[in-house]
Amino acid sequence: MTVPRNRGNMSTGHIRIAELAKEDKGRKFYSIAHLLTEEALYEAFGSLRKDASVGVDRVTYAGYEVDARENIQKLHDRMKNGQYRAQPLRRVYIPKEDGRQRPISIPSLEDKIVQRAVVELLNAIYEQDFLPCSFGFRPGRSPQEALDEVGRIICQRPISTVLEADITGYFDAIVRNLLVEMIERRVNDGSILRLIAQLPNSAEQNPLFMMIYASFQSL
């Protein structure tokens, strides 16, 4: 199970970034890639599901864990030297209740590590921008809390209609160029943007991107 990120388990660097983002909603961050340290990558590795499906590399959590420190060091060196390259996704299909097949994209293990570390860094910034009424995929928030909030509003306000909407296939149809433009409104660190550009679309990062998109659309 992934441990929700909050101030208590954020690094000093992440806390400072969050404070700056909260103080100035228009602030741009030009140099944050240095926060993707070996330790940040190691923590990202530790937060992954140990029983998750493997990607095209066929590397399991247990196999990587045997020499985790050395593997993380080599990964960090490749990232610093500009030699890191994301691998293709492994595509699998799982049955849906209506009989259709739902496509699932599975990154390689090291891509999961990099994605998780990047997401944690961006979360420190964008959590300061998200609306209080947003609950989906956010650290420390749950679907039950969202339902409780809906119930509270229905009971306390003169509500006569409740609308439910869903974006069909969003995770598979993400518009990368548009999202990068939105990310650049807050983050203009070339190293981070290049990482985002090459990382494949997967469930690890898309929820954060979805929230960034929704946040800017509501402005």
JSON list of C-alpha atoms in Angstrom, two decimals:
[
{"chain": "A", "resi": 1, "resn": "MET", "atom": "CA", "xyz": [0.00, 0.00, 0.00]},
{"chain": "A", "resi": 2, "resn": "THR", "atom": "CA", "xyz": [1.26, 3.46, -0.91]},
{"chain": "A", "resi": 3, "resn": "VAL", "atom": "CA", "xyz": [1.85, 5.75, 2.06]},
{"chain": "A", "resi": 4, "resn": "PRO", "atom": "CA", "xyz": [0.09, 9.11, 1.55]},
{"chain": "A", "resi": 5, "resn": "ARG", "atom": "CA", "xyz": [2.51, 12.01, 1.42]},
{"chain": "A", "resi": 6, "resn": "ASN", "atom": "CA", "xyz": [2.05, 14.73, 3.97]},
{"chain": "A", "resi": 7, "resn": "ARG", "atom": "CA", "xyz": [4.30, 17.23, 5.74]},
{"chain": "A", "resi": 8, "resn": "GLY", "atom": "CA", "xyz": [5.34, 14.57, 8.22]},
{"chain": "A", "resi": 9, "resn": "ASN", "atom": "CA", "xyz": [6.93, 12.29, 5.61]},
{"chain": "A", "resi": 10, "resn": "MET", "atom": "CA", "xyz": [8.08, 14.91, 3.07]},
{"chain": "A", "resi": 11, "resn": "SER", "atom": "CA", "xyz": [11.75, 15.76, 2.70]},
{"chain": "A", "resi": 12, "resn": "THR", "atom": "CA", "xyz": [13.02, 19.18, 3.77]},
{"chain": "A", "resi": 13, "resn": "GLY", "atom": "CA", "xyz": [13.42, 20.16, 0.12]},
{"chain": "A", "resi": 14, "resn": "HIS", "atom": "CA", "xyz": [9.86, 19.15, -0.74]},
{"chain": "A", "resi": 15, "resn": "ILE", "atom": "CA", "xyz": [8.50, 21.04, 2.27]},
{"chain": "A", "resi": 16, "resn": "ARG", "atom": "CA", "xyz": [10.35, 24.21, 1.21]},
{"chain": "A", "resi": 17, "resn": "ILE", "atom": "CA", "xyz": [9.06, 23.89, -2.36]},
{"chain": "A", "resi": 18, "resn": "ALA", "atom": "CA", "xyz": [5.51, 23.46, -1.02]},
{"chain": "A", "resi": 19, "resn": "GLU", "atom": "CA", "xyz": [5.87, 26.55, 1.17]},
{"chain": "A", "resi": 20, "resn": "LEU", "atom": "CA", "xyz": [7.10, 28.68, -1.74]},
{"chain": "A", "resi": 21, "resn": "ALA", "atom": "CA", "xyz": [4.30, 27.42, -3.99]},
{"chain": "A", "resi": 22, "resn": "LYS", "atom": "CA", "xyz": [1.70, 28.22, -1.34]},
{"chain": "A", "resi": 23, "resn": "GLU", "atom": "CA", "xyz": [3.09, 31.70, -0.67]},
{"chain": "A", "resi": 24, "resn": "ASP", "atom": "CA", "xyz": [2.99, 32.73, -4.32]},
{"chain": "A", "resi": 25, "resn": "LYS", "atom": "CA", "xyz": [0.44, 31.08, -6.63]},
{"chain": "A", "resi": 26, "resn": "GLY", "atom": "CA", "xyz": [2.14, 32.64, -9.64]},
{"chain": "A", "resi": 27, "resn": "ARG", "atom": "CA", "xyz": [5.65, 31.52, -8.77]},
{"chain": "A", "resi": 28, "resn": "LYS", "atom": "CA", "xyz": [7.58, 29.52, -11.35]},
{"chain": "A", "resi": 29, "resn": "PHE", "atom": "CA", "xyz": [10.16, 26.94, -10.35]},
{"chain": "A", "resi": 30, "resn": "TYR", "atom": "CA", "xyz": [13.22, 26.92, -12.58]},
{"chain": "A", "resi": 31, "resn": "SER", "atom": "CA", "xyz": [15.56, 24.63, -10.64]},
{"chain": "A", "resi": 32, "resn": "ILE", "atom": "CA", "xyz": [14.06, 21.67, -8.78]},
{"chain": "A", "resi": 33, "resn": "ALA", "atom": "CA", "xyz": [15.60, 18.66, -10.56]},
{"chain": "A", "resi": 34, "resn": "HIS", "atom": "CA", "xyz": [18.33, 18.51, -7.89]},
{"chain": "A", "resi": 35, "resn": "LEU", "atom": "CA", "xyz": [15.63, 17.30, -5.49]},
{"chain": "A", "resi": 36, "resn": "LEU", "atom": "CA", "xyz": [15.46, 14.03, -7.44]},
{"chain": "A", "resi": 37, "resn": "THR", "atom": "CA", "xyz": [18.22, 12.63, -5.28]},
{"chain": "A", "resi": 38, "resn": "GLU", "atom": "CA", "xyz": [19.27, 9.03, -4.76]},
{"chain": "A", "resi": 39, "resn": "GLU", "atom": "CA", "xyz": [17.35, 9.07, -1.50]},
{"chain": "A", "resi": 40, "resn": "ALA", "atom": "CA", "xyz": [14.23, 10.41, -3.23]},
{"chain": "A", "resi": 41, "resn": "LEU", "atom": "CA", "xyz": [14.48, 7.59, -5.79]},
{"chain": "A", "resi": 42, "resn": "TYR", "atom": "CA", "xyz": [15.02, 5.04, -3.04]},
{"chain": "A", "resi": 43, "resn": "GLU", "atom": "CA", "xyz": [11.94, 6.29, -1.17]},
{"chain": "A", "resi": 44, "resn": "ALA", "atom": "CA", "xyz": [9.99, 6.14, -4.42]},
{"chain": "A", "resi": 45, "resn": "PHE", "atom": "CA", "xyz": [11.10, 2.53, -4.89]},
{"chain": "A", "resi": 46, "resn": "GLY", "atom": "CA", "xyz": [10.05, 1.68, -1.34]},
{"chain": "A", "resi": 47, "resn": "SER", "atom": "CA", "xyz": [6.56, 3.08, -1.94]},
{"chain": "A", "resi": 48, "resn": "LEU", "atom": "CA", "xyz": [5.87, 0.85, -4.95]},
{"chain": "A", "resi": 49, "resn": "ARG", "atom": "CA", "xyz": [3.59, -2.15, -4.70]},
{"chain": "A", "resi": 50, "resn": "LYS", "atom": "CA", "xyz": [5.73, -5.23, -4.17]},
{"chain": "A", "resi": 51, "resn": "ASP", "atom": "CA", "xyz": [3.28, -7.49, -5.99]},
{"chain": "A", "resi": 52, "resn": "ALA", "atom": "CA", "xyz": [2.68, -5.22, -8.98]},
{"chain": "A", "resi": 53, "resn": "SER", "atom": "CA", "xyz": [2.79, -6.62, -12.52]},
{"chain": "A", "resi": 54, "resn": "VAL", "atom": "CA", "xyz": [6.11, -6.37, -14.32]},
{"chain": "A", "resi": 55, "resn": "GLY", "atom": "CA", "xyz": [6.79, -4.24, -17.37]},
{"chain": "A", "resi": 56, "resn": "VAL", "atom": "CA", "xyz": [8.65, -5.13, -20.56]},
{"chain": "A", "resi": 57, "resn": "ASP", "atom": "CA", "xyz": [11.86, -5.44, -18.54]},
{"chain": "A", "resi": 58, "resn": "ARG", "atom": "CA", "xyz": [10.33, -8.33, -16.56]},
{"chain": "A", "resi": 59, "resn": "VAL", "atom": "CA", "xyz": [12.09, -7.02, -13.43]},
{"chain": "A", "resi": 60, "resn": "THR", "atom": "CA", "xyz": [10.21, -7.70, -10.21]},
{"chain": "A", "resi": 61, "resn": "TYR", "atom": "CA", "xyz": [10.29, -5.67, -7.02]},
{"chain": "A", "resi": 62, "resn": "ALA", "atom": "CA", "xyz": [11.97, -8.55, -5.17]},
{"chain": "A", "resi": 63, "resn": "GLY", "atom": "CA", "xyz": [14.63, -8.95, -7.85]},
{"chain": "A", "resi": 64, "resn": "TYR", "atom": "CA", "xyz": [15.46, -5.25, -7.88]},
{"chain": "A", "resi": 65, "resn": "GLU", "atom": "CA", "xyz": [15.49, -5.09, -4.09]},
{"chain": "A", "resi": 66, "resn": "VAL", "atom": "CA", "xyz": [18.44, -7.51, -3.85]},
{"chain": "A", "resi": 67, "resn": "ASP", "atom": "CA", "xyz": [20.83, -4.75, -4.96]},
{"chain": "A", "resi": 68, "resn": "ALA", "atom": "CA", "xyz": [18.48, -1.81, -4.53]},
{"chain": "A", "resi": 69, "resn": "ARG", "atom": "CA", "xyz": [21.03, 0.74, -3.35]},
{"chain": "A", "resi": 70, "resn": "GLU", "atom": "CA", "xyz": [23.43, -0.02, -6.19]},
{"chain": "A", "resi": 71, "resn": "ASN", "atom": "CA", "xyz": [20.61, -0.13, -8.74]},
{"chain": "A", "resi": 72, "resn": "ILE", "atom": "CA", "xyz": [19.26, 3.22, -7.52]},
{"chain": "A", "resi": 73, "resn": "GLN", "atom": "CA", "xyz": [22.73, 4.76, -7.67]},
{"chain": "A", "resi": 74, "resn": "LYS", "atom": "CA", "xyz": [23.17, 3.66, -11.28]},
{"chain": "A", "resi": 75, "resn": "LEU", "atom": "CA", "xyz": [19.69, 4.93, -12.16]},
{"chain": "A", "resi": 76, "resn": "HIS", "atom": "CA", "xyz": [20.46, 8.29, -10.54]},
{"chain": "A", "resi": 77, "resn": "ASP", "atom": "CA", "xyz": [23.76, 8.53, -12.42]},
{"chain": "A", "resi": 78, "resn": "ARG", "atom": "CA", "xyz": [21.99, 7.93, -15.74]},
{"chain": "A", "resi": 79, "resn": "MET", "atom": "CA", "xyz": [19.44, 10.62, -14.91]},
{"chain": "A", "resi": 80, "resn": "LYS", "atom": "CA", "xyz": [22.16, 13.13, -13.98]},
{"chain": "A", "resi": 81, "resn": "ASN", "atom": "CA", "xyz": [24.17, 12.37, -17.11]},
{"chain": "A", "resi": 82, "resn": "GLY", "atom": "CA", "xyz": [21.16, 12.59, -19.40]},
{"chain": "A", "resi": 83, "resn": "GLN", "atom": "CA", "xyz": [21.44, 8.88, -20.27]},
{"chain": "A", "resi": 84, "resn": "TYR", "atom": "CA", "xyz": [18.15, 7.74, -18.75]},
{"chain": "A", "resi": 85, "resn": "ARG", "atom": "CA", "xyz": [15.64, 6.54, -21.31]},
{"chain": "A", "resi": 86, "resn": "ALA", "atom": "CA", "xyz": [12.13, 5.32, -20.50]},
{"chain": "A", "resi": 87, "resn": "GLN", "atom": "CA", "xyz": [11.19, 1.89, -21.81]},
{"chain": "A", "resi": 88, "resn": "PRO", "atom": "CA", "xyz": [8.03, 1.04, -23.76]},
{"chain": "A", "resi": 89, "resn": "LEU", "atom": "CA", "xyz": [4.91, 0.11, -21.82]},
{"chain": "A", "resi": 90, "resn": "ARG", "atom": "CA", "xyz": [3.66, -3.46, -21.58]},
{"chain": "A", "resi": 91, "resn": "ARG", "atom": "CA", "xyz": [0.04, -3.54, -22.64]},
{"chain": "A", "resi": 92, "resn": "VAL", "atom": "CA", "xyz": [-2.39, -5.96, -20.99]},
{"chain": "A", "resi": 93, "resn": "TYR", "atom": "CA", "xyz": [-6.18, -6.17, -21.02]},
{"chain": "A", "resi": 94, "resn": "ILE", "atom": "CA", "xyz": [-8.53, -6.95, -18.15]},
{"chain": "A", "resi": 95, "resn": "PRO", "atom": "CA", "xyz": [-12.25, -7.70, -18.48]},
{"chain": "A", "resi": 96, "resn": "LYS", "atom": "CA", "xyz": [-14.82, -5.04, -17.51]},
{"chain": "A", "resi": 97, "resn": "GLU", "atom": "CA", "xyz": [-18.28, -5.66, -16.06]},
{"chain": "A", "resi": 98, "resn": "ASP", "atom": "CA", "xyz": [-19.92, -4.83, -19.38]},
{"chain": "A", "resi": 99, "resn": "GLY", "atom": "CA", "xyz": [-17.89, -7.48, -21.19]},
{"chain": "A", "resi": 100, "resn": "ARG", "atom": "CA", "xyz": [-15.43, -5.08, -22.81]},
{"chain": "A", "resi": 101, "resn": "GLN", "atom": "CA", "xyz": [-11.68, -5.18, -22.27]},
{"chain": "A", "resi": 102, "resn": "ARG", "atom": "CA", "xyz": [-9.95, -2.43, -20.33]},
{"chain": "A", "resi": 103, "resn": "PRO", "atom": "CA", "xyz": [-6.39, -1.71, -21.52]},
{"chain": "A", "resi": 104, "resn": "ILE", "atom": "CA", "xyz": [-3.74, -1.34, -18.82]},
{"chain": "A", "resi": 105, "resn": "SER", "atom": "CA", "xyz": [-0.30, 0.09, -19.52]},
{"chain": "A", "resi": 106, "resn": "ILE", "atom": "CA", "xyz": [2.49, -1.20, -17.27]},
{"chain": "A", "resi": 107, "resn": "PRO", "atom": "CA", "xyz": [5.85, 0.64, -17.09]},
{"chain": "A", "resi": 108, "resn": "SER", "atom": "CA", "xyz": [9.16, -1.02, -16.35]},
{"chain": "A", "resi": 109, "resn": "LEU", "atom": "CA", "xyz": [10.19, -1.01, -12.70]},
{"chain": "A", "resi": 110, "resn": "GLU", "atom": "CA", "xyz": [12.76, 1.77, -13.03]},
{"chain": "A", "resi": 111, "resn": "ASP", "atom": "CA", "xyz": [10.28, 3.89, -14.96]},
{"chain": "A", "resi": 112, "resn": "LYS", "atom": "CA", "xyz": [7.84, 3.41, -12.07]},
{"chain": "A", "resi": 113, "resn": "ILE", "atom": "CA", "xyz": [10.53, 4.64, -9.68]},
{"chain": "A", "resi": 114, "resn": "VAL", "atom": "CA", "xyz": [11.28, 7.75, -11.75]},
{"chain": "A", "resi": 115, "resn": "GLN", "atom": "CA", "xyz": [7.59, 8.47, -12.27]},
{"chain": "A", "resi": 116, "resn": "ARG", "atom": "CA", "xyz": [6.83, 8.17, -8.57]},
{"chain": "A", "resi": 117, "resn": "ALA", "atom": "CA", "xyz": [9.73, 10.47, -7.63]},
{"chain": "A", "resi": 118, "resn": "VAL", "atom": "CA", "xyz": [8.70, 13.06, -10.23]},
{"chain": "A", "resi": 119, "resn": "VAL", "atom": "CA", "xyz": [5.05, 12.90, -9.12]},
{"chain": "A", "resi": 120, "resn": "GLU", "atom": "CA", "xyz": [6.01, 13.39, -5.46]},
{"chain": "A", "resi": 121, "resn": "LEU", "atom": "CA", "xyz": [8.07, 16.45, -6.41]},
{"chain": "A", "resi": 122, "resn": "LEU", "atom": "CA", "xyz": [5.30, 17.96, -8.53]},
{"chain": "A", "resi": 123, "resn": "ASN", "atom": "CA", "xyz": [2.73, 17.15, -5.86]},
{"chain": "A", "resi": 124, "resn": "ALA", "atom": "CA", "xyz": [4.59, 19.44, -3.45]},
{"chain": "A", "resi": 125, "resn": "ILE", "atom": "CA", "xyz": [3.87, 22.30, -5.84]},
{"chain": "A", "resi": 126, "resn": "TYR", "atom": "CA", "xyz": [0.46, 21.52, -7.30]},
{"chain": "A", "resi": 127, "resn": "GLU", "atom": "CA", "xyz": [-1.18, 20.46, -4.04]},
{"chain": "A", "resi": 128, "resn": "GLN", "atom": "CA", "xyz": [-1.07, 24.15, -3.20]},
{"chain": "A", "resi": 129, "resn": "ASP", "atom": "CA", "xyz": [-3.13, 24.96, -6.32]},
{"chain": "A", "resi": 130, "resn": "PHE", "atom": "CA", "xyz": [-5.80, 22.28, -6.19]},
{"chain": "A", "resi": 131, "resn": "LEU", "atom": "CA", "xyz": [-9.25, 23.26, -4.97]},
{"chain": "A", "resi": 132, "resn": "PRO", "atom": "CA", "xyz": [-10.44, 22.08, -1.52]},
{"chain": "A", "resi": 133, "resn": "CYS", "atom": "CA", "xyz": [-13.36, 20.32, -3.21]},
{"chain": "A", "resi": 134, "resn": "SER", "atom": "CA", "xyz": [-11.00, 18.10, -5.25]},
{"chain": "A", "resi": 135, "resn": "PHE", "atom": "CA", "xyz": [-10.43, 14.64, -3.79]},
{"chain": "A", "resi": 136, "resn": "GLY", "atom": "CA", "xyz": [-9.47, 12.30, -6.64]},
{"chain": "A", "resi": 137, "resn": "PHE", "atom": "CA", "xyz": [-6.05, 10.65, -6.38]},
{"chain": "A", "resi": 138, "resn": "ARG", "atom": "CA", "xyz": [-4.76, 13.26, -3.91]},
{"chain": "A", "resi": 139, "resn": "PRO", "atom": "CA", "xyz": [-2.37, 12.35, -1.08]},
{"chain": "A", "resi": 140, "resn": "GLY", "atom": "CA", "xyz": [-4.12, 11.87, 2.23]},
{"chain": "A", "resi": 141, "resn": "ARG", "atom": "CA", "xyz": [-7.62, 12.05, 0.70]},
{"chain": "A", "resi": 142, "resn": "SER", "atom": "CA", "xyz": [-10.00, 9.18, 0.09]},
{"chain": "A", "resi": 143, "resn": "PRO", "atom": "CA", "xyz": [-13.17, 8.40, -1.89]},
{"chain": "A", "resi": 144, "resn": "GLN", "atom": "CA", "xyz": [-15.03, 8.10, 1.42]},
{"chain": "A", "resi": 145, "resn": "GLU", "atom": "CA", "xyz": [-14.09, 11.67, 2.33]},
{"chain": "A", "resi": 146, "resn": "ALA", "atom": "CA", "xyz": [-15.40, 12.82, -1.07]},
{"chain": "A", "resi": 147, "resn": "LEU", "atom": "CA", "xyz": [-18.71, 11.05, -0.41]},
{"chain": "A", "resi": 148, "resn": "ASP", "atom": "CA", "xyz": [-18.88, 12.59, 3.06]},
{"chain": "A", "resi": 149, "resn": "GLU", "atom": "CA", "xyz": [-18.38, 16.06, 1.55]},
{"chain": "A", "resi": 150, "resn": "VAL", "atom": "CA", "xyz": [-21.10, 15.47, -1.05]},
{"chain": "A", "resi": 151, "resn": "GLY", "atom": "CA", "xyz": [-23.44, 14.30, 1.72]},
{"chain": "A", "resi": 152, "resn": "ARG", "atom": "CA", "xyz": [-22.65, 17.35, 3.81]},
{"chain": "A", "resi": 153, "resn": "ILE", "atom": "CA", "xyz": [-23.37, 19.74, 0.94]},
{"chain": "A", "resi": 154, "resn": "ILE", "atom": "CA", "xyz": [-26.63, 17.99, 0.03]},
{"chain": "A", "resi": 155, "resn": "CYS", "atom": "CA", "xyz": [-27.81, 18.16, 3.64]},
{"chain": "A", "resi": 156, "resn": "GLN", "atom": "CA", "xyz": [-26.82, 21.79, 4.23]},
{"chain": "A", "resi": 157, "resn": "ARG", "atom": "CA", "xyz": [-27.71, 23.45, 0.93]},
{"chain": "A", "resi": 158, "resn": "PRO", "atom": "CA", "xyz": [-30.88, 23.59, -1.19]},
{"chain": "A", "resi": 159, "resn": "ILE", "atom": "CA", "xyz": [-29.68, 21.00, -3.71]},
{"chain": "A", "resi": 160, "resn": "SER", "atom": "CA", "xyz": [-32.26, 19.55, -6.10]},
{"chain": "A", "resi": 161, "resn": "THR", "atom": "CA", "xyz": [-30.01, 17.95, -8.73]},
{"chain": "A", "resi": 162, "resn": "VAL", "atom": "CA", "xyz": [-26.80, 15.91, -8.58]},
{"chain": "A", "resi": 163, "resn": "LEU", "atom": "CA", "xyz": [-24.84, 15.37, -11.78]},
{"chain": "A", "resi": 164, "resn": "GLU", "atom": "CA", "xyz": [-22.31, 12.59, -12.29]},
{"chain": "A", "resi": 165, "resn": "ALA", "atom": "CA", "xyz": [-19.84, 12.84, -15.17]},
{"chain": "A", "resi": 166, "resn": "ASP", "atom": "CA", "xyz": [-16.88, 10.79, -16.29]},
{"chain": "A", "resi": 167, "resn": "ILE", "atom": "CA", "xyz": [-14.16, 11.45, -18.88]},
{"chain": "A", "resi": 168, "resn": "THR", "atom": "CA", "xyz": [-14.17, 8.39, -21.10]},
{"chain": "A", "resi": 169, "resn": "GLY", "atom": "CA", "xyz": [-10.73, 6.95, -21.71]},
{"chain": "A", "resi": 170, "resn": "TYR", "atom": "CA", "xyz": [-8.88, 9.95, -20.30]},
{"chain": "A", "resi": 171, "resn": "PHE", "atom": "CA", "xyz": [-5.88, 7.95, -19.16]},
{"chain": "A", "resi": 172, "resn": "ASP", "atom": "CA", "xyz": [-5.43, 6.64, -22.71]},
{"chain": "A", "resi": 173, "resn": "ALA", "atom": "CA", "xyz": [-6.07, 9.91, -24.52]},
{"chain": "A", "resi": 174, "resn": "ILE", "atom": "CA", "xyz": [-3.99, 12.35, -22.50]},
{"chain": "A", "resi": 175, "resn": "VAL", "atom": "CA", "xyz": [-2.90, 15.37, -24.57]},
{"chain": "A", "resi": 176, "resn": "ARG", "atom": "CA", "xyz": [0.77, 15.55, -23.64]},
{"chain": "A", "resi": 177, "resn": "ASN", "atom": "CA", "xyz": [1.60, 18.87, -25.32]},
{"chain": "A", "resi": 178, "resn": "LEU", "atom": "CA", "xyz": [-1.31, 20.67, -23.65]},
{"chain": "A", "resi": 179, "resn": "LEU", "atom": "CA", "xyz": [-0.42, 19.26, -20.25]},
{"chain": "A", "resi": 180, "resn": "VAL", "atom": "CA", "xyz": [3.22, 20.25, -20.63]},
{"chain": "A", "resi": 181, "resn": "GLU", "atom": "CA", "xyz": [2.08, 23.81, -21.38]},
{"chain": "A", "resi": 182, "resn": "MET", "atom": "CA", "xyz": [0.03, 23.78, -18.18]},
{"chain": "A", "resi": 183, "resn": "ILE", "atom": "CA", "xyz": [2.91, 22.35, -16.16]},
{"chain": "A", "resi": 184, "resn": "GLU", "atom": "CA", "xyz": [5.19, 25.07, -17.52]},
{"chain": "A", "resi": 185, "resn": "ARG", "atom": "CA", "xyz": [3.02, 27.70, -15.85]},
{"chain": "A", "resi": 186, "resn": "ARG", "atom": "CA", "xyz": [4.50, 26.52, -12.56]},
{"chain": "A", "resi": 187, "resn": "VAL", "atom": "CA", "xyz": [7.55, 24.44, -13.48]},
{"chain": "A", "resi": 188, "resn": "ASN", "atom": "CA", "xyz": [10.09, 25.56, -16.07]},
{"chain": "A", "resi": 189, "resn": "ASP", "atom": "CA", "xyz": [13.00, 23.32, -15.15]},
{"chain": "A", "resi": 190, "resn": "GLY", "atom": "CA", "xyz": [14.28, 21.85, -18.43]},
{"chain": "A", "resi": 191, "resn": "SER", "atom": "CA", "xyz": [15.44, 18.61, -16.82]},
{"chain": "A", "resi": 192, "resn": "ILE", "atom": "CA", "xyz": [12.04, 17.95, -15.26]},
{"chain": "A", "resi": 193, "resn": "LEU", "atom": "CA", "xyz": [10.17, 18.83, -18.45]},
{"chain": "A", "resi": 194, "resn": "ARG", "atom": "CA", "xyz": [12.38, 16.49, -20.49]},
{"chain": "A", "resi": 195, "resn": "LEU", "atom": "CA", "xyz": [11.68, 13.69, -18.02]},
{"chain": "A", "resi": 196, "resn": "ILE", "atom": "CA", "xyz": [7.93, 14.28, -18.24]},
{"chain": "A", "resi": 197, "resn": "ALA", "atom": "CA", "xyz": [8.10, 14.39, -22.03]},
{"chain": "A", "resi": 198, "resn": "GLN", "atom": "CA", "xyz": [9.74, 10.99, -22.33]},
{"chain": "A", "resi": 199, "resn": "LEU", "atom": "CA", "xyz": [7.94, 9.13, -19.55]},
{"chain": "A", "resi": 200, "resn": "PRO", "atom": "CA", "xyz": [5.16, 6.95, -21.01]},
{"chain": "A", "resi": 201, "resn": "ASN", "atom": "CA", "xyz": [1.50, 7.51, -20.09]},
{"chain": "A", "resi": 202, "resn": "SER", "atom": "CA", "xyz": [0.62, 5.32, -17.14]},
{"chain": "A", "resi": 203, "resn": "ALA", "atom": "CA", "xyz": [-1.62, 5.28, -14.08]},
{"chain": "A", "resi": 204, "resn": "GLU", "atom": "CA", "xyz": [1.34, 6.34, -11.95]},
{"chain": "A", "resi": 205, "resn": "GLN", "atom": "CA", "xyz": [1.48, 9.88, -13.28]},
{"chain": "A", "resi": 206, "resn": "ASN", "atom": "CA", "xyz": [-1.78, 10.44, -15.17]},
{"chain": "A", "resi": 207, "resn": "PRO", "atom": "CA", "xyz": [-3.93, 11.08, -12.05]},
{"chain": "A", "resi": 208, "resn": "LEU", "atom": "CA", "xyz": [-1.68, 14.01, -11.13]},
{"chain": "A", "resi": 209, "resn": "PHE", "atom": "CA", "xyz": [-1.76, 15.29, -14.72]},
{"chain": "A", "resi": 210, "resn": "MET", "atom": "CA", "xyz": [-5.56, 14.99, -14.71]},
{"chain": "A", "resi": 211, "resn": "MET", "atom": "CA", "xyz": [-5.74, 17.07, -11.53]},
{"chain": "A", "resi": 212, "resn": "ILE", "atom": "CA", "xyz": [-3.39, 19.69, -12.99]},
{"chain": "A", "resi": 213, "resn": "TYR", "atom": "CA", "xyz": [-5.59, 19.90, -16.10]},
{"chain": "A", "resi": 214, "resn": "ALA", "atom": "CA", "xyz": [-8.78, 20.21, -14.06]},
{"chain": "A", "resi": 215, "resn": "SER", "atom": "CA", "xyz": [-7.20, 22.82, -11.78]},
{"chain": "A", "resi": 216, "resn": "PHE", "atom": "CA", "xyz": [-6.15, 25.11, -14.62]},
{"chain": "A", "resi": 217, "resn": "GLN", "atom": "CA", "xyz": [-9.45, 24.64, -16.45]},
{"chain": "A", "resi": 218, "resn": "SER", "atom": "CA", "xyz": [-11.27, 25.95, -13.37]},
{"chain": "A", "resi": 219, "resn": "LEU", "atom": "CA", "xyz": [-9.22, 29.12, -13.16]}
]
